[in-house]
Amino acid sequence: MMEALWEFERLKLFQFVRDHPEWSSSRLAEAVGHSLSWVKKWRQRFQRAKYLSLELFQSQSRAPKTHSKQLLPVVRNAILSLRDQLKDVYKRTVGSKTILYHLHRDSLLQQQAAFIPHSASTIWRILKEGGRIPTRIHEHHPVERPAPMEHWEMDFGQLADQIEFFTVVDRGTSILVDTQTDYHFNAETALLAVAKLFLFNDLPQKLRFDRDSRFLSSWAMDGYPSPLLRFLLCIGVEPDPTPPRRPDLKPFVERSVRTLKYECLWEAHPENPAKAEDILREYRYFYNHQRANQSSACQNRPPYEAFPNLPHRRSLPEAVNPDAWLDHYHRLLFKRRVGSNGMVSIDRNSYYIGTAYAGEPIIFQLDAHLHQFMAIHRSQVIKQFDIQGLYGEPIAFGQYLKLMLEEARSIDRQQALKSPR
């Protein structure tokens, strides 16, 4: 019964093709109510048909049209022997195509009228079965989990082009620590998001993130610490940026971005960041308290059920030493080229080397103990400069955050001027 219905549909398509030869496959598919691939397949069969008959509209057998020929043991042995022998001739391990070339010139096989394969994939299969191609073992190395709430990962996710969200996950417990939203984060709003994260969730020992320019951008983009890096070091959180193009080193937040996008925001279709913020806040509670988590740490339980007793964490300090980041970068080197006016720039500050060095490369080494830059030219220290922009004494956290936000804002303005319009 079903076959008769399909024959009728094919006959209907044939009539459309005959009466409207100018119609495209898409229009024919719309007319008969079938898929484009189905129309293309049967249209090709109609075109290849030499004469018209009822058999043309019947289903064709899906059985193989040809059957593979069996390889004799002597052919298999010849292939394996060529793999071993030709290594001395070519001074390398030969591949399937080279073996095929010599195999078809084997007089013994030709005398026996044995079937000799023509496909390189067949040769490869025989080499694999014969142990000439070793099987690669991909070992799984699970991520070593730190102690609960000590090491966090942060990243950005995006919903279409209108909403971007910021998410933070604990590496030790898979707890979704925080989510925030905006139309688009920049260096300033990213730093503000991190400050809000610490204000409401206290401080971890480490914070891992990728090399997003909003995290690592500085005026020179040459390794000089960005406002975010200095901010973290000054409040006692160790920055842990990943190497370039290694998202696998922050797997928990990568999975979190996908989960939040497709399990939460995609179905809700929030109109603006404010609505997305409310949706994510509700989902964060569900994620931590009710959603079964299959991670190795949670063992198919919600994170807060798997870790009911979390350790106490440090809160944000009331006062901050804004120069504390220097110790982390002691002896760090910066390469500069002296301008025609004898000046070089490090971060937003300028230092005078001298016009005699115009066009020459200069290495600056940071001395955290002396709070100085040593200018090195041809392996000799030619000048020493006090590092500009230092504060010399602790300041209130609110004042320090405001200063860092201003620096991040200036970097955003600088990048906006450099970017093409």
Tab-separated table of C-alpha atoms in Angstrom:
chain	number	residue	atom	x	y	z
A	1	MET	CA	0.000	0.000	0.000
A	2	MET	CA	2.736	2.453	0.942
A	3	GLU	CA	4.732	1.599	-2.169
A	4	ALA	CA	1.696	2.441	-4.324
A	5	LEU	CA	1.429	5.845	-2.645
A	6	TRP	CA	5.126	6.538	-3.248
A	7	GLU	CA	4.765	5.526	-6.915
A	8	PHE	CA	1.921	7.998	-7.239
A	9	GLU	CA	4.054	10.777	-5.726
A	10	ARG	CA	6.911	10.008	-8.136
A	11	LEU	CA	4.517	10.025	-11.068
A	12	LYS	CA	3.194	13.399	-9.927
A	13	LEU	CA	6.745	14.760	-9.800
A	14	PHE	CA	7.406	13.377	-13.290
A	15	GLN	CA	4.372	15.233	-14.632
A	16	PHE	CA	5.546	18.514	-13.073
A	17	VAL	CA	9.028	18.013	-14.540
A	18	ARG	CA	7.567	17.238	-17.967
A	19	ASP	CA	5.061	20.125	-17.998
A	20	HIS	CA	7.386	22.698	-16.379
A	21	PRO	CA	10.982	21.951	-17.407
A	22	GLU	CA	12.012	25.485	-16.440
A	23	TRP	CA	11.083	24.995	-12.773
A	24	SER	CA	13.894	24.753	-10.254
A	25	SER	CA	14.236	21.840	-7.833
A	26	SER	CA	13.141	24.091	-4.968
A	27	ARG	CA	9.911	25.024	-6.740
A	28	LEU	CA	9.230	21.395	-7.613
A	29	ALA	CA	9.792	20.402	-3.975
A	30	GLU	CA	7.252	23.008	-2.907
A	31	ALA	CA	4.760	21.822	-5.517
A	32	VAL	CA	4.885	18.121	-4.603
A	33	GLY	CA	5.366	18.704	-0.865
A	34	HIS	CA	8.557	16.696	-0.484
A	35	SER	CA	12.137	17.449	0.488
A	36	LEU	CA	14.590	19.064	-1.896
A	37	SER	CA	16.918	16.051	-1.736
A	38	TRP	CA	14.051	13.707	-2.670
A	39	VAL	CA	13.181	15.847	-5.699
A	40	LYS	CA	16.807	16.033	-6.837
A	41	LYS	CA	17.267	12.263	-6.543
A	42	TRP	CA	14.206	11.349	-8.608
A	43	ARG	CA	14.690	14.147	-11.109
A	44	GLN	CA	18.133	12.737	-11.888
A	45	ARG	CA	16.655	9.262	-12.332
A	46	PHE	CA	14.060	10.621	-14.764
A	47	GLN	CA	16.787	12.325	-16.781
A	48	ARG	CA	18.927	9.159	-16.929
A	49	ALA	CA	16.031	6.934	-18.036
A	50	LYS	CA	16.319	5.760	-21.663
A	51	TYR	CA	12.619	4.975	-22.007
A	52	LEU	CA	9.428	5.487	-20.013
A	53	SER	CA	7.979	2.548	-18.092
A	54	LEU	CA	6.248	1.789	-14.818
A	55	GLU	CA	9.507	0.391	-13.442
A	56	LEU	CA	10.920	3.911	-13.550
A	57	PHE	CA	8.604	4.973	-10.694
A	58	GLN	CA	9.214	1.935	-8.510
A	59	SER	CA	11.606	1.918	-5.539
A	60	GLN	CA	15.069	0.734	-6.352
A	61	SER	CA	16.740	-1.973	-4.347
A	62	ARG	CA	19.054	-0.737	-1.621
A	63	ALA	CA	21.149	-3.885	-1.780
A	64	PRO	CA	24.774	-3.370	-2.856
A	65	LYS	CA	25.166	-3.372	-6.625
A	66	THR	CA	28.610	-4.916	-6.398
A	67	HIS	CA	30.201	-7.233	-3.864
A	68	SER	CA	33.711	-6.763	-2.595
A	69	LYS	CA	36.203	-9.372	-3.711
A	70	GLN	CA	38.004	-11.427	-1.138
A	71	LEU	CA	41.733	-10.912	-0.797
A	72	LEU	CA	43.831	-14.050	-0.848
A	73	PRO	CA	46.296	-14.599	2.018
A	74	VAL	CA	49.171	-14.339	-0.458
A	75	VAL	CA	48.087	-10.778	-1.339
A	76	ARG	CA	47.817	-9.796	2.305
A	77	ASN	CA	51.276	-11.200	3.001
A	78	ALA	CA	52.684	-9.364	-0.015
A	79	ILE	CA	51.281	-6.052	1.241
A	80	LEU	CA	52.784	-6.540	4.696
A	81	SER	CA	56.132	-7.622	3.218
A	82	LEU	CA	56.274	-4.562	0.956
A	83	ARG	CA	55.643	-2.333	3.962
A	84	ASP	CA	58.709	-3.830	5.660
A	85	GLN	CA	61.013	-4.173	2.638
A	86	LEU	CA	60.402	-0.816	0.968
A	87	LYS	CA	61.551	0.991	4.107
A	88	ASP	CA	65.160	0.197	3.157
A	89	VAL	CA	64.603	1.301	-0.451
A	90	TYR	CA	62.911	4.634	0.282
A	91	LYS	CA	64.697	5.304	3.590
A	92	ARG	CA	61.349	5.985	5.185
A	93	THR	CA	58.124	4.224	6.111
A	94	VAL	CA	56.110	3.989	2.893
A	95	GLY	CA	52.393	4.627	2.685
A	96	SER	CA	49.471	2.949	0.971
A	97	LYS	CA	49.935	4.555	-2.466
A	98	THR	CA	53.585	3.514	-2.697
A	99	ILE	CA	52.679	-0.045	-1.725
A	100	LEU	CA	49.933	-0.068	-4.388
A	101	TYR	CA	52.447	0.928	-7.061
A	102	HIS	CA	54.771	-1.992	-6.281
A	103	LEU	CA	51.944	-4.428	-5.589
A	104	HIS	CA	50.573	-4.127	-9.123
A	105	ARG	CA	54.046	-4.882	-10.485
A	106	ASP	CA	54.502	-8.092	-8.490
A	107	SER	CA	55.054	-10.837	-11.107
A	108	LEU	CA	54.197	-13.658	-8.684
A	109	LEU	CA	50.745	-12.204	-7.959
A	110	GLN	CA	50.129	-11.668	-11.674
A	111	GLN	CA	50.991	-15.313	-12.428
A	112	GLN	CA	48.491	-16.499	-9.835
A	113	ALA	CA	45.815	-14.174	-11.275
A	114	ALA	CA	45.016	-13.044	-7.742
A	115	PHE	CA	42.775	-10.054	-7.158
A	116	ILE	CA	44.887	-7.022	-6.322
A	117	PRO	CA	43.115	-4.069	-4.645
A	118	HIS	CA	43.135	-0.620	-6.238
A	119	SER	CA	42.109	1.400	-3.175
A	120	ALA	CA	44.633	2.937	-0.806
A	121	SER	CA	42.102	2.586	2.016
A	122	THR	CA	42.112	-1.196	1.538
A	123	ILE	CA	45.901	-1.219	1.865
A	124	TRP	CA	45.637	0.912	4.994
A	125	ARG	CA	43.083	-1.483	6.507
A	126	ILE	CA	45.339	-4.496	5.868
A	127	LEU	CA	48.329	-2.671	7.394
A	128	LYS	CA	46.197	-1.802	10.409
A	129	GLU	CA	45.013	-5.387	10.830
A	130	GLY	CA	48.574	-6.641	10.393
A	131	GLY	CA	49.894	-4.455	13.199
A	132	ARG	CA	51.979	-2.209	10.953
A	133	ILE	CA	50.012	0.882	11.978
A	134	PRO	CA	49.824	1.204	15.772
A	135	THR	CA	46.598	2.252	17.411
A	136	ARG	CA	46.911	5.608	19.118
A	137	ILE	CA	45.752	5.544	22.692
A	138	HIS	CA	44.157	8.769	23.831
A	139	GLU	CA	44.533	8.869	27.575
A	140	HIS	CA	42.042	10.874	29.532
A	141	HIS	CA	43.597	13.056	32.201
A	142	PRO	CA	40.868	14.437	34.478
A	143	VAL	CA	41.311	17.960	35.769
A	144	GLU	CA	42.739	18.015	39.248
A	145	ARG	CA	40.162	19.666	41.477
A	146	PRO	CA	41.390	22.314	43.926
A	147	ALA	CA	39.854	22.820	47.345
A	148	PRO	CA	36.293	24.216	47.360
A	149	MET	CA	35.924	27.919	46.466
A	150	GLU	CA	39.674	28.535	46.145
A	151	HIS	CA	40.057	28.739	42.358
A	152	TRP	CA	37.420	30.331	40.109
A	153	GLU	CA	37.048	30.605	36.335
A	154	MET	CA	35.386	33.529	34.572
A	155	ASP	CA	34.371	34.199	30.980
A	156	PHE	CA	31.838	35.960	28.757
A	157	GLY	CA	28.980	34.470	26.780
A	158	GLN	CA	26.794	36.102	24.167
A	159	LEU	CA	23.141	35.756	23.192
A	160	ALA	CA	22.777	36.933	19.581
A	161	ASP	CA	24.168	40.462	19.249
A	162	GLN	CA	22.110	42.200	21.888
A	163	ILE	CA	23.026	40.652	25.255
A	164	GLU	CA	26.348	39.568	26.738
A	165	PHE	CA	26.641	37.766	30.047
A	166	PHE	CA	29.491	37.322	32.514
A	167	THR	CA	29.727	34.021	34.386
A	168	VAL	CA	31.989	32.653	37.131
A	169	VAL	CA	32.329	28.980	38.167
A	170	ASP	CA	34.309	27.409	41.018
A	171	ARG	CA	36.800	24.792	39.762
A	172	GLY	CA	36.641	22.763	42.946
A	173	THR	CA	32.871	22.326	43.279
A	174	SER	CA	31.293	23.381	39.920
A	175	ILE	CA	29.255	25.967	41.853
A	176	LEU	CA	27.929	28.738	39.622
A	177	VAL	CA	29.262	31.627	41.696
A	178	ASP	CA	27.932	34.639	39.814
A	179	THR	CA	26.292	35.884	36.613
A	180	GLN	CA	25.965	39.446	35.316
A	181	THR	CA	24.668	40.919	32.067
A	182	ASP	CA	25.205	43.941	29.835
A	183	TYR	CA	24.687	44.954	26.227
A	184	HIS	CA	28.420	44.601	25.680
A	185	PHE	CA	31.217	44.423	28.224
A	186	ASN	CA	34.380	46.480	27.772
A	187	ALA	CA	37.510	46.828	29.897
A	188	GLU	CA	35.784	49.174	32.345
A	189	THR	CA	32.551	47.202	32.781
A	190	ALA	CA	34.484	43.926	32.957
A	191	LEU	CA	36.549	45.296	35.852
A	192	LEU	CA	33.371	46.557	37.507
A	193	ALA	CA	31.795	43.098	37.110
A	194	VAL	CA	34.787	41.519	38.855
A	195	ALA	CA	34.514	44.055	41.684
A	196	LYS	CA	30.799	43.237	42.108
A	197	LEU	CA	31.667	39.540	42.059
A	198	PHE	CA	34.021	39.970	45.014
A	199	LEU	CA	31.706	42.355	46.845
A	200	PHE	CA	28.856	39.817	46.987
A	201	ASN	CA	30.807	36.529	47.005
A	202	ASP	CA	34.084	37.343	48.821
A	203	LEU	CA	37.522	36.475	47.482
A	204	PRO	CA	39.001	33.270	46.061
A	205	GLN	CA	42.722	32.605	46.091
A	206	LYS	CA	42.984	32.394	42.270
A	207	LEU	CA	40.954	33.611	39.307
A	208	ARG	CA	41.423	31.976	35.896
A	209	PHE	CA	40.428	33.646	32.612
A	210	ASP	CA	41.464	33.678	28.973
A	211	ARG	CA	43.433	36.345	27.134
A	212	ASP	CA	40.396	38.446	26.282
A	213	SER	CA	41.510	42.003	25.572
A	214	ARG	CA	38.977	43.256	28.111
A	215	PHE	CA	40.912	41.405	30.815
A	216	LEU	CA	44.492	41.950	29.682
A	217	SER	CA	44.492	45.195	27.671
A	218	SER	CA	46.966	47.868	28.643
A	219	TRP	CA	48.147	51.000	26.870
A	220	ALA	CA	51.125	49.263	25.288
A	221	MET	CA	49.726	45.700	24.905
A	222	ASP	CA	53.221	44.255	25.459
A	223	GLY	CA	52.862	42.421	28.756
A	224	TYR	CA	52.511	45.491	30.968
A	225	PRO	CA	49.866	44.537	33.538
A	226	SER	CA	46.355	45.700	32.751
A	227	PRO	CA	44.163	47.485	35.316
A	228	LEU	CA	42.387	44.194	36.041
A	229	LEU	CA	45.643	42.327	36.702
A	230	ARG	CA	46.893	45.046	39.032
A	231	PHE	CA	43.501	45.207	40.749
A	232	LEU	CA	43.543	41.477	41.476
A	233	LEU	CA	47.081	41.509	42.815
A	234	CYS	CA	46.430	44.491	45.049
A	235	ILE	CA	43.399	42.881	46.723
A	236	GLY	CA	45.204	39.556	47.224
A	237	VAL	CA	43.770	37.428	44.384
A	238	GLU	CA	46.267	35.648	42.122
A	239	PRO	CA	45.462	36.158	38.418
A	240	ASP	CA	45.693	32.935	36.420
A	241	PRO	CA	45.419	33.775	32.688
A	242	THR	CA	45.444	30.806	30.317
A	243	PRO	CA	47.872	30.502	27.386
A	244	PRO	CA	46.610	31.716	23.986
A	245	ARG	CA	44.045	29.486	22.243
A	246	ARG	CA	43.663	27.095	25.185
A	247	PRO	CA	39.986	27.246	26.243
A	248	ASP	CA	40.338	23.616	27.394
A	249	LEU	CA	42.252	24.886	30.421
A	250	LYS	CA	39.103	26.550	31.776
A	251	PRO	CA	36.597	23.771	31.020
A	252	PHE	CA	34.121	24.500	33.795
A	253	VAL	CA	33.255	28.026	32.757
A	254	GLU	CA	33.234	26.983	29.083
A	255	ARG	CA	30.571	24.397	29.872
A	256	SER	CA	28.758	26.952	32.022
A	257	VAL	CA	28.553	29.423	29.120
A	258	ARG	CA	26.925	26.767	26.932
A	259	THR	CA	24.556	25.685	29.693
A	260	LEU	CA	23.399	29.223	30.471
A	261	LYS	CA	22.937	30.043	26.805
A	262	TYR	CA	20.992	26.989	25.671
A	263	GLU	CA	19.296	25.733	28.847
A	264	CYS	CA	18.316	29.133	30.177
A	265	LEU	CA	18.495	32.225	27.976
A	266	TRP	CA	17.809	30.669	24.579
A	267	GLU	CA	14.277	29.607	25.486
A	268	ALA	CA	13.445	32.754	27.439
A	269	HIS	CA	14.485	35.244	24.723
A	270	PRO	CA	15.063	38.191	27.100
A	271	GLU	CA	14.556	41.568	25.480
A	272	ASN	CA	17.313	43.405	27.350
A	273	PRO	CA	20.129	42.797	29.863
A	274	ALA	CA	17.912	43.669	32.840
A	275	LYS	CA	15.463	40.864	32.039
A	276	ALA	CA	18.326	38.503	31.300
A	277	GLU	CA	19.810	39.361	34.715
A	278	ASP	CA	16.568	38.349	36.454
A	279	ILE	CA	16.348	35.101	34.474
A	280	LEU	CA	19.955	34.188	35.244
A	281	ARG	CA	19.506	34.967	38.944
A	282	GLU	CA	16.617	32.497	39.185
A	283	TYR	CA	18.467	29.921	37.120
A	284	ARG	CA	21.582	30.268	39.262
A	285	TYR	CA	19.580	29.156	42.302
A	286	PHE	CA	18.136	26.230	40.342
A	287	TYR	CA	21.592	25.311	39.024
A	288	ASN	CA	23.236	25.295	42.461
A	289	HIS	CA	20.404	23.832	44.576
A	290	GLN	CA	18.190	21.657	42.343
A	291	ARG	CA	19.850	20.747	39.042
A	292	ALA	CA	21.715	17.420	39.100
A	293	ASN	CA	25.324	18.022	38.099
A	294	GLN	CA	27.177	15.135	36.444
A	295	SER	CA	30.653	16.480	37.157
A	296	SER	CA	33.168	14.295	38.984
A	297	ALA	CA	32.946	16.579	42.007
A	298	CYS	CA	29.149	16.560	42.353
A	299	GLN	CA	28.419	12.923	41.373
A	300	ASN	CA	24.947	13.627	39.910
A	301	ARG	CA	23.920	15.944	42.731
A	302	PRO	CA	23.348	19.703	42.833
A	303	PRO	CA	26.564	21.514	43.800
A	304	TYR	CA	25.280	22.852	47.125
A	305	GLU	CA	23.979	19.410	48.047
A	306	ALA	CA	27.361	17.872	47.241
A	307	PHE	CA	29.182	20.616	49.173
A	308	PRO	CA	26.912	21.739	52.044
A	309	ASN	CA	29.758	23.152	54.170
A	310	LEU	CA	31.905	25.647	52.305
A	311	PRO	CA	35.014	27.238	53.830
A	312	HIS	CA	35.065	30.817	55.022
A	313	ARG	CA	36.582	33.264	52.518
A	314	ARG	CA	38.225	36.648	52.793
A	315	SER	CA	36.152	39.713	52.058
A	316	LEU	CA	37.297	42.804	50.198
A	317	PRO	CA	39.771	44.895	52.216
A	318	GLU	CA	38.784	48.338	53.448
A	319	ALA	CA	42.178	49.760	52.436
A	320	VAL	CA	44.400	48.723	49.536
A	321	ASN	CA	48.088	49.166	48.815
A	322	PRO	CA	47.850	50.293	45.167
A	323	ASP	CA	51.534	49.492	44.559
A	324	ALA	CA	51.365	45.876	45.786
A	325	TRP	CA	51.292	44.545	42.190
A	326	LEU	CA	54.958	45.480	41.720
A	327	ASP	CA	56.265	42.462	43.649
A	328	HIS	CA	54.573	40.053	41.232
A	329	TYR	CA	56.385	41.634	38.268
A	330	HIS	CA	59.812	42.071	39.833
A	331	ARG	CA	62.525	41.958	37.114
A	332	LEU	CA	59.925	41.925	34.327
A	333	LEU	CA	61.348	43.247	31.031
A	334	PHE	CA	59.724	45.673	28.581
A	335	LYS	CA	61.151	46.399	25.147
A	336	ARG	CA	60.843	49.910	23.758
A	337	ARG	CA	62.227	51.865	20.819
A	338	VAL	CA	63.358	55.413	21.534
A	339	GLY	CA	61.479	58.076	19.596
A	340	SER	CA	63.076	60.901	17.634
A	341	ASN	CA	62.525	63.178	20.655
A	342	GLY	CA	64.438	60.775	22.911
A	343	MET	CA	61.292	59.660	24.750
A	344	VAL	CA	59.779	56.237	25.407
A	345	SER	CA	56.342	55.380	26.821
A	346	ILE	CA	55.527	52.757	29.443
A	347	ASP	CA	51.846	52.466	30.240
A	348	ARG	CA	50.537	56.073	30.148
A	349	ASN	CA	53.822	57.643	31.262
A	350	SER	CA	56.821	58.923	29.294
A	351	TYR	CA	60.522	58.654	30.148
A	352	TYR	CA	63.375	60.622	28.558
A	353	ILE	CA	66.329	58.520	27.376
A	354	GLY	CA	68.054	61.064	25.147
A	355	THR	CA	68.112	61.923	21.454
A	356	ALA	CA	71.444	60.128	21.102
A	357	TYR	CA	69.482	56.867	21.408
A	358	ALA	CA	66.771	57.824	18.883
A	359	GLY	CA	65.610	54.734	16.972
A	360	GLU	CA	67.523	52.380	19.268
A	361	PRO	CA	65.826	49.492	21.124
A	362	ILE	CA	65.916	49.831	24.913
A	363	ILE	CA	65.108	47.174	27.504
A	364	PHE	CA	63.399	48.351	30.691
A	365	GLN	CA	63.627	46.107	33.749
A	366	LEU	CA	61.198	46.638	36.613
A	367	ASP	CA	62.759	46.683	40.067
A	368	ALA	CA	59.945	46.190	42.586
A	369	HIS	CA	62.177	46.805	45.615
A	370	LEU	CA	63.506	50.180	44.434
A	371	HIS	CA	60.273	51.123	42.604
A	372	GLN	CA	62.373	51.889	39.539
A	373	PHE	CA	62.844	51.060	35.867
A	374	MET	CA	66.393	50.309	34.753
A	375	ALA	CA	66.999	51.280	31.118
A	376	ILE	CA	69.365	48.764	29.478
A	377	HIS	CA	71.086	49.347	26.133
A	378	ARG	CA	73.499	46.795	24.709
A	379	SER	CA	73.671	44.923	28.031
A	380	GLN	CA	74.534	48.064	30.013
A	381	VAL	CA	72.325	50.061	32.379
A	382	ILE	CA	72.301	53.593	30.979
A	383	LYS	CA	69.635	55.197	33.185
A	384	GLN	CA	67.344	54.525	36.123
A	385	PHE	CA	63.890	56.032	36.479
A	386	ASP	CA	61.459	56.153	39.371
A	387	ILE	CA	58.268	54.449	38.250
A	388	GLN	CA	55.645	57.097	37.600
A	389	GLY	CA	52.058	56.744	38.741
A	390	LEU	CA	52.779	55.032	42.060
A	391	TYR	CA	50.909	56.075	45.209
A	392	GLY	CA	53.319	55.292	48.043
A	393	GLU	CA	50.662	54.632	50.675
A	394	PRO	CA	47.425	52.642	51.165
A	395	ILE	CA	44.140	54.186	50.055
A	396	ALA	CA	40.485	53.302	50.632
A	397	PHE	CA	39.159	50.466	48.475
A	398	GLY	CA	36.411	52.614	46.964
A	399	GLN	CA	38.923	55.242	45.895
A	400	TYR	CA	41.236	52.598	44.462
A	401	LEU	CA	38.432	50.975	42.460
A	402	LYS	CA	37.480	54.353	41.045
A	403	LEU	CA	41.080	54.941	39.905
A	404	MET	CA	41.275	51.517	38.236
A	405	LEU	CA	37.957	52.065	36.484
A	406	GLU	CA	39.239	55.379	35.137
A	407	GLU	CA	42.348	53.635	33.779
A	408	ALA	CA	40.234	50.932	32.141
A	409	ARG	CA	37.970	53.615	30.633
A	410	SER	CA	40.976	55.385	29.127
A	411	ILE	CA	42.084	52.101	27.521
A	412	ASP	CA	38.606	51.663	26.034
A	413	ARG	CA	38.819	55.170	24.575
A	414	GLN	CA	42.277	54.480	23.170
A	415	GLN	CA	41.133	51.261	21.496
A	416	ALA	CA	38.053	52.993	20.099
A	417	LEU	CA	40.292	55.577	18.425
A	418	LYS	CA	42.512	52.871	16.937
A	419	SER	CA	39.691	50.677	15.621
A	420	PRO	CA	38.460	51.353	12.046
A	421	ARG	CA	35.130	53.078	11.741
